[in-house]
XYZ file of N, CA and C in Angstrom:
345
model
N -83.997 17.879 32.299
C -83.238 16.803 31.718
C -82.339 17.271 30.572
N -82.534 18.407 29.591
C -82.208 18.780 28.825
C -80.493 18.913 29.512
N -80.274 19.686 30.302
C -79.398 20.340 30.981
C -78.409 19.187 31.164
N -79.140 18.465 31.727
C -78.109 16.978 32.127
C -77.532 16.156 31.060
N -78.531 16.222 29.961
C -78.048 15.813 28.519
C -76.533 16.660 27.795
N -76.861 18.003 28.434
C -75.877 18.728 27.703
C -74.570 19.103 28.601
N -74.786 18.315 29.473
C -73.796 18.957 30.792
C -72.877 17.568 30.446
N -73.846 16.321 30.286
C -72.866 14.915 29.972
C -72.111 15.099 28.439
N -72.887 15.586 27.922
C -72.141 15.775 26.442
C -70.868 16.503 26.514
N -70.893 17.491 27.368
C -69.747 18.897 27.771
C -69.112 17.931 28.218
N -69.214 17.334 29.334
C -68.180 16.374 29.796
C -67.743 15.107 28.729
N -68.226 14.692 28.324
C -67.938 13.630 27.258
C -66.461 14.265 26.123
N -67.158 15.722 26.099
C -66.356 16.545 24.493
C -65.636 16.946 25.850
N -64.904 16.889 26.448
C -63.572 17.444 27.599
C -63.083 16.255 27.639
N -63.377 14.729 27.949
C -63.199 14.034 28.084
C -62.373 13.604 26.372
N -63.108 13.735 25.063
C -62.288 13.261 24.279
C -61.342 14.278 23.885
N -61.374 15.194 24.115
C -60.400 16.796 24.196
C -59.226 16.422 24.939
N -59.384 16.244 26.031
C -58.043 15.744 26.561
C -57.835 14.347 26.132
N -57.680 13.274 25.765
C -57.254 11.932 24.899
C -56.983 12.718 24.216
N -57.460 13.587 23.222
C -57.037 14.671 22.114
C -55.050 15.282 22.614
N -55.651 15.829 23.419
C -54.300 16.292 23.867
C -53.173 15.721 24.382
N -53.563 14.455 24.969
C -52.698 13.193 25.430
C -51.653 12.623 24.057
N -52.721 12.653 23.441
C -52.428 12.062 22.104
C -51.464 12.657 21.354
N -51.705 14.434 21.209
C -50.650 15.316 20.455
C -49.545 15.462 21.761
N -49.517 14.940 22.916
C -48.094 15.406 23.904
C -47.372 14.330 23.493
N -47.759 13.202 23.199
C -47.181 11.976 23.105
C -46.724 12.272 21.639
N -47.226 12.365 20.837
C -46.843 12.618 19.240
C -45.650 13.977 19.627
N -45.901 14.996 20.395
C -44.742 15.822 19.828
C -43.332 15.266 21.067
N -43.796 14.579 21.855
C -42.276 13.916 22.266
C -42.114 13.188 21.877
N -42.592 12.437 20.877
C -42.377 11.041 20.127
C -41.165 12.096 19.261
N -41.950 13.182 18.500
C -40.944 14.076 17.472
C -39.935 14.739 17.999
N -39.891 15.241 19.459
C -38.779 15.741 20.264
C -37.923 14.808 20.311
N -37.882 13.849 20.324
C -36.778 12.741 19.963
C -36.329 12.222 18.770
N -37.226 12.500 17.662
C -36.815 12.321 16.608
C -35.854 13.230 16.204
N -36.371 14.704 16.372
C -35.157 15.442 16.675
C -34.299 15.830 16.918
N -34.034 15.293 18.450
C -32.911 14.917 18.941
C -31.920 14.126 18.091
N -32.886 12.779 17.790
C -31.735 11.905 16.908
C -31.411 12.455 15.724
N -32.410 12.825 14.557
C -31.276 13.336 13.426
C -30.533 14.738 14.005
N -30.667 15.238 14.792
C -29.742 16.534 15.433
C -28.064 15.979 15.615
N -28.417 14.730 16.106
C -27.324 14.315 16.844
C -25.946 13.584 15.854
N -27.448 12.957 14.572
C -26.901 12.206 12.999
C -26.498 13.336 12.626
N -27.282 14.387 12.261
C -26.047 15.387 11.681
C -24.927 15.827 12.249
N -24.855 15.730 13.356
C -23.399 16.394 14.155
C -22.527 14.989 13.925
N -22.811 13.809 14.255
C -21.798 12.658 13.733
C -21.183 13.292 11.988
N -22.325 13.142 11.133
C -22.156 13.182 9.253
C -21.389 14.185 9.414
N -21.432 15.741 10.045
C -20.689 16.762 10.193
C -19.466 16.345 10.119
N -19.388 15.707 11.637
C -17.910 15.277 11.516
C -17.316 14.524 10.992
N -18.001 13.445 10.571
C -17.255 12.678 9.465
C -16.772 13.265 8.227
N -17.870 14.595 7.441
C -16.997 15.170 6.427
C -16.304 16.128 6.861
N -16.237 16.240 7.830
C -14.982 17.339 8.312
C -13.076 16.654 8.214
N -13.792 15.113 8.590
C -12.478 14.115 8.926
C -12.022 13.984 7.582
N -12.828 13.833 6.584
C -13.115 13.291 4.922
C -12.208 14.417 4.166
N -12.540 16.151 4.701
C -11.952 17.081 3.651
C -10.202 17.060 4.261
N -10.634 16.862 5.975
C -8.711 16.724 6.323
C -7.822 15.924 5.602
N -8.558 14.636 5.230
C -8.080 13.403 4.918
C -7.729 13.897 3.342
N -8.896 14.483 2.743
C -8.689 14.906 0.954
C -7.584 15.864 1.112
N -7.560 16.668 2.338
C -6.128 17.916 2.243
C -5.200 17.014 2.316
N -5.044 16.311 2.644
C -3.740 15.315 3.155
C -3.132 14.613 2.269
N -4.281 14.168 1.326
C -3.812 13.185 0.245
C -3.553 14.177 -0.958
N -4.199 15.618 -1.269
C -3.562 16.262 -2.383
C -2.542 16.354 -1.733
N -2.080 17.257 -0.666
C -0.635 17.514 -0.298
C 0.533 16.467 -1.042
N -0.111 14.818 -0.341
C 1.001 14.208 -0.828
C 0.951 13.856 -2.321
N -0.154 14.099 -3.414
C 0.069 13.997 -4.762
C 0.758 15.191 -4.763
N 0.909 16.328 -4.389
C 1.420 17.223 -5.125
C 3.016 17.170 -4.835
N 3.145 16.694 -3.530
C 4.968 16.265 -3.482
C 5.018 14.935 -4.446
N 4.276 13.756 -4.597
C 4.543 12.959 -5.443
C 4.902 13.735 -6.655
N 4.340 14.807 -7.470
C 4.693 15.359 -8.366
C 5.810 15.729 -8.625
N 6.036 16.386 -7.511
C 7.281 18.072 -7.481
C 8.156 16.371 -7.637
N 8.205 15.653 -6.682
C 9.469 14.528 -6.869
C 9.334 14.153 -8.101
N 8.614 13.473 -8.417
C 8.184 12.944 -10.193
C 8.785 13.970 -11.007
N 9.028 15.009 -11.022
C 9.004 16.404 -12.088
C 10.314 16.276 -12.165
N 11.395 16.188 -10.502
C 12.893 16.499 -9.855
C 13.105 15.095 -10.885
N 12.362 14.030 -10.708
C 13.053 13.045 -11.182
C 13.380 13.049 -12.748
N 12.254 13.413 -13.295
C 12.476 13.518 -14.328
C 13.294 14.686 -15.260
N 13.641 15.420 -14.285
C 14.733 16.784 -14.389
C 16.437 15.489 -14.583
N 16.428 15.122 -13.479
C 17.642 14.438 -13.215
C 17.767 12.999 -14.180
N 16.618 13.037 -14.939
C 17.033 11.568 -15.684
C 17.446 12.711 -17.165
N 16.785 13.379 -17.796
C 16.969 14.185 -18.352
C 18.619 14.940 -18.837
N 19.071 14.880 -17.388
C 20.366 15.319 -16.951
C 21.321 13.933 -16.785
N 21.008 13.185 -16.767
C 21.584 11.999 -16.707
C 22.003 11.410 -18.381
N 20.876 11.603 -18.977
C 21.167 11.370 -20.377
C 22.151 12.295 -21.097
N 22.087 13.618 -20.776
C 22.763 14.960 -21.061
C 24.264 14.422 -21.195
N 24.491 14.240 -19.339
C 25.353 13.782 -19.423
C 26.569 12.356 -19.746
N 25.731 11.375 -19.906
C 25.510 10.411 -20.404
C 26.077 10.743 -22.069
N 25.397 11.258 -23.037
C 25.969 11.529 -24.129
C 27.181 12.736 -24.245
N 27.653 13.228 -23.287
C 28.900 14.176 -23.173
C 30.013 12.770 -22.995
N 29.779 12.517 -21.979
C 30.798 11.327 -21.372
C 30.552 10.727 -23.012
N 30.098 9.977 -23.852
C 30.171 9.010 -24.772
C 31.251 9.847 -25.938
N 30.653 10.981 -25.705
C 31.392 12.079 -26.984
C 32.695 12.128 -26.270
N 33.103 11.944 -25.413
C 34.029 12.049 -25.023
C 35.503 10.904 -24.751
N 34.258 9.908 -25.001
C 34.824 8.285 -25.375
C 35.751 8.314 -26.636
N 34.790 8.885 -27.051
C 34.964 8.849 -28.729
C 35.609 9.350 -29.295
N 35.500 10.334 -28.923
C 37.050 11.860 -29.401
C 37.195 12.139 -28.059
N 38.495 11.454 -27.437
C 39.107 11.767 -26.443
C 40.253 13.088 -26.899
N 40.039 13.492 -27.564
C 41.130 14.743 -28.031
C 40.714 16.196 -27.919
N 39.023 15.892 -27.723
C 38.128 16.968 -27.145
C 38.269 17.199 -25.575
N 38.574 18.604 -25.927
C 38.383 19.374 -24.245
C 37.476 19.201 -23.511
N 37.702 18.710 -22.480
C 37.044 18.538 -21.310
C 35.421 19.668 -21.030
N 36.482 20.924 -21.216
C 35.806 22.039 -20.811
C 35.086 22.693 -21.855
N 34.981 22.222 -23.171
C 33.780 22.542 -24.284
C 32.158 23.062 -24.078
N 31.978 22.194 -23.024
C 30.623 21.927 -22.710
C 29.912 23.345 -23.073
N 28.558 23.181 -23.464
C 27.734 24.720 -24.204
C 27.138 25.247 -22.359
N 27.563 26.436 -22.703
C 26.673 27.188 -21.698
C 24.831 26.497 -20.862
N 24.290 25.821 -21.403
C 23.205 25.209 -21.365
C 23.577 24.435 -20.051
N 24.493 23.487 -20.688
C 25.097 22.577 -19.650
C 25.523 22.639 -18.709
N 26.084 24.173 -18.639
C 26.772 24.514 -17.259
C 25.759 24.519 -16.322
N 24.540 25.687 -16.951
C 23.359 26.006 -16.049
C 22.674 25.022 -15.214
N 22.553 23.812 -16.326
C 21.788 22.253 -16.095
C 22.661 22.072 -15.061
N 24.013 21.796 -14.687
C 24.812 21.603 -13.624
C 24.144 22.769 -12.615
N 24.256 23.231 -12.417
C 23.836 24.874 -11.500
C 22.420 24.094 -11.065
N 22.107 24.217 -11.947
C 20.513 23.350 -11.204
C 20.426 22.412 -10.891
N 21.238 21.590 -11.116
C 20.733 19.622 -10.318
C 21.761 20.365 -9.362
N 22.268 21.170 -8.881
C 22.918 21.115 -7.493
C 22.218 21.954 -6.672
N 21.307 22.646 -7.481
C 20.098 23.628 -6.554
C 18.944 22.777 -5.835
N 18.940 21.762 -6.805
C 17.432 20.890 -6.451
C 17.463 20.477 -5.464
């Protein structure tokens, strides 16, 4: 009887051994899919900051032409006033030569036609 006692027990401990093992196949494909999914969340987030740094290249680009224009503009208002107070001096004492203008001025001309 002993034998039969220990032969049902052997079978009993195989019996909860495999539920044992049922149990961890089911738990690691439960996690094989969990896997899958954040695998799959990171390749979306990937690409979203991939879209995010194109988008940040895109928008410095255009601050930095907003600038360079902002800078041109403010070159040409600069030059506007320049000339602006030549023309007034020139209102004023119309007996002054045309062609006085300081070397500075010429250059400033040279450059608003480069820009």
């Amino acid at each position: 009887m002993q034998i039969d006692d220990q032969l049902r027990e052997a079978y009993a401990e195989i019996s909860r051994l495999e539920d044992d093992k049922q149990r961890l196949q089911m738990y690691l494909e439960d996690k094989d899919k969990e896997t899958d999914s954040l695998t799959s969340e990171i390749h979306e987030l990937e690409m979203q900051l991939s879209e995010a740094k194109e988008e940040g290249k895109r928008f410095t680009t255009k601050v930095k032409k907003f600038i360079e224009a902002h800078n041109r503009h403010l070159r040409l208002q600069d030059e506007l006033k320049r000339s602006e107070a030549r023309l007034q001096k020139l209102v004023e004492h119309p007996d002054l030569d045309v062609g006085e203008g300081s070397e500075d001025d010429a250059s400033s001309d040279d450059e608003l036609f480069l820009t």
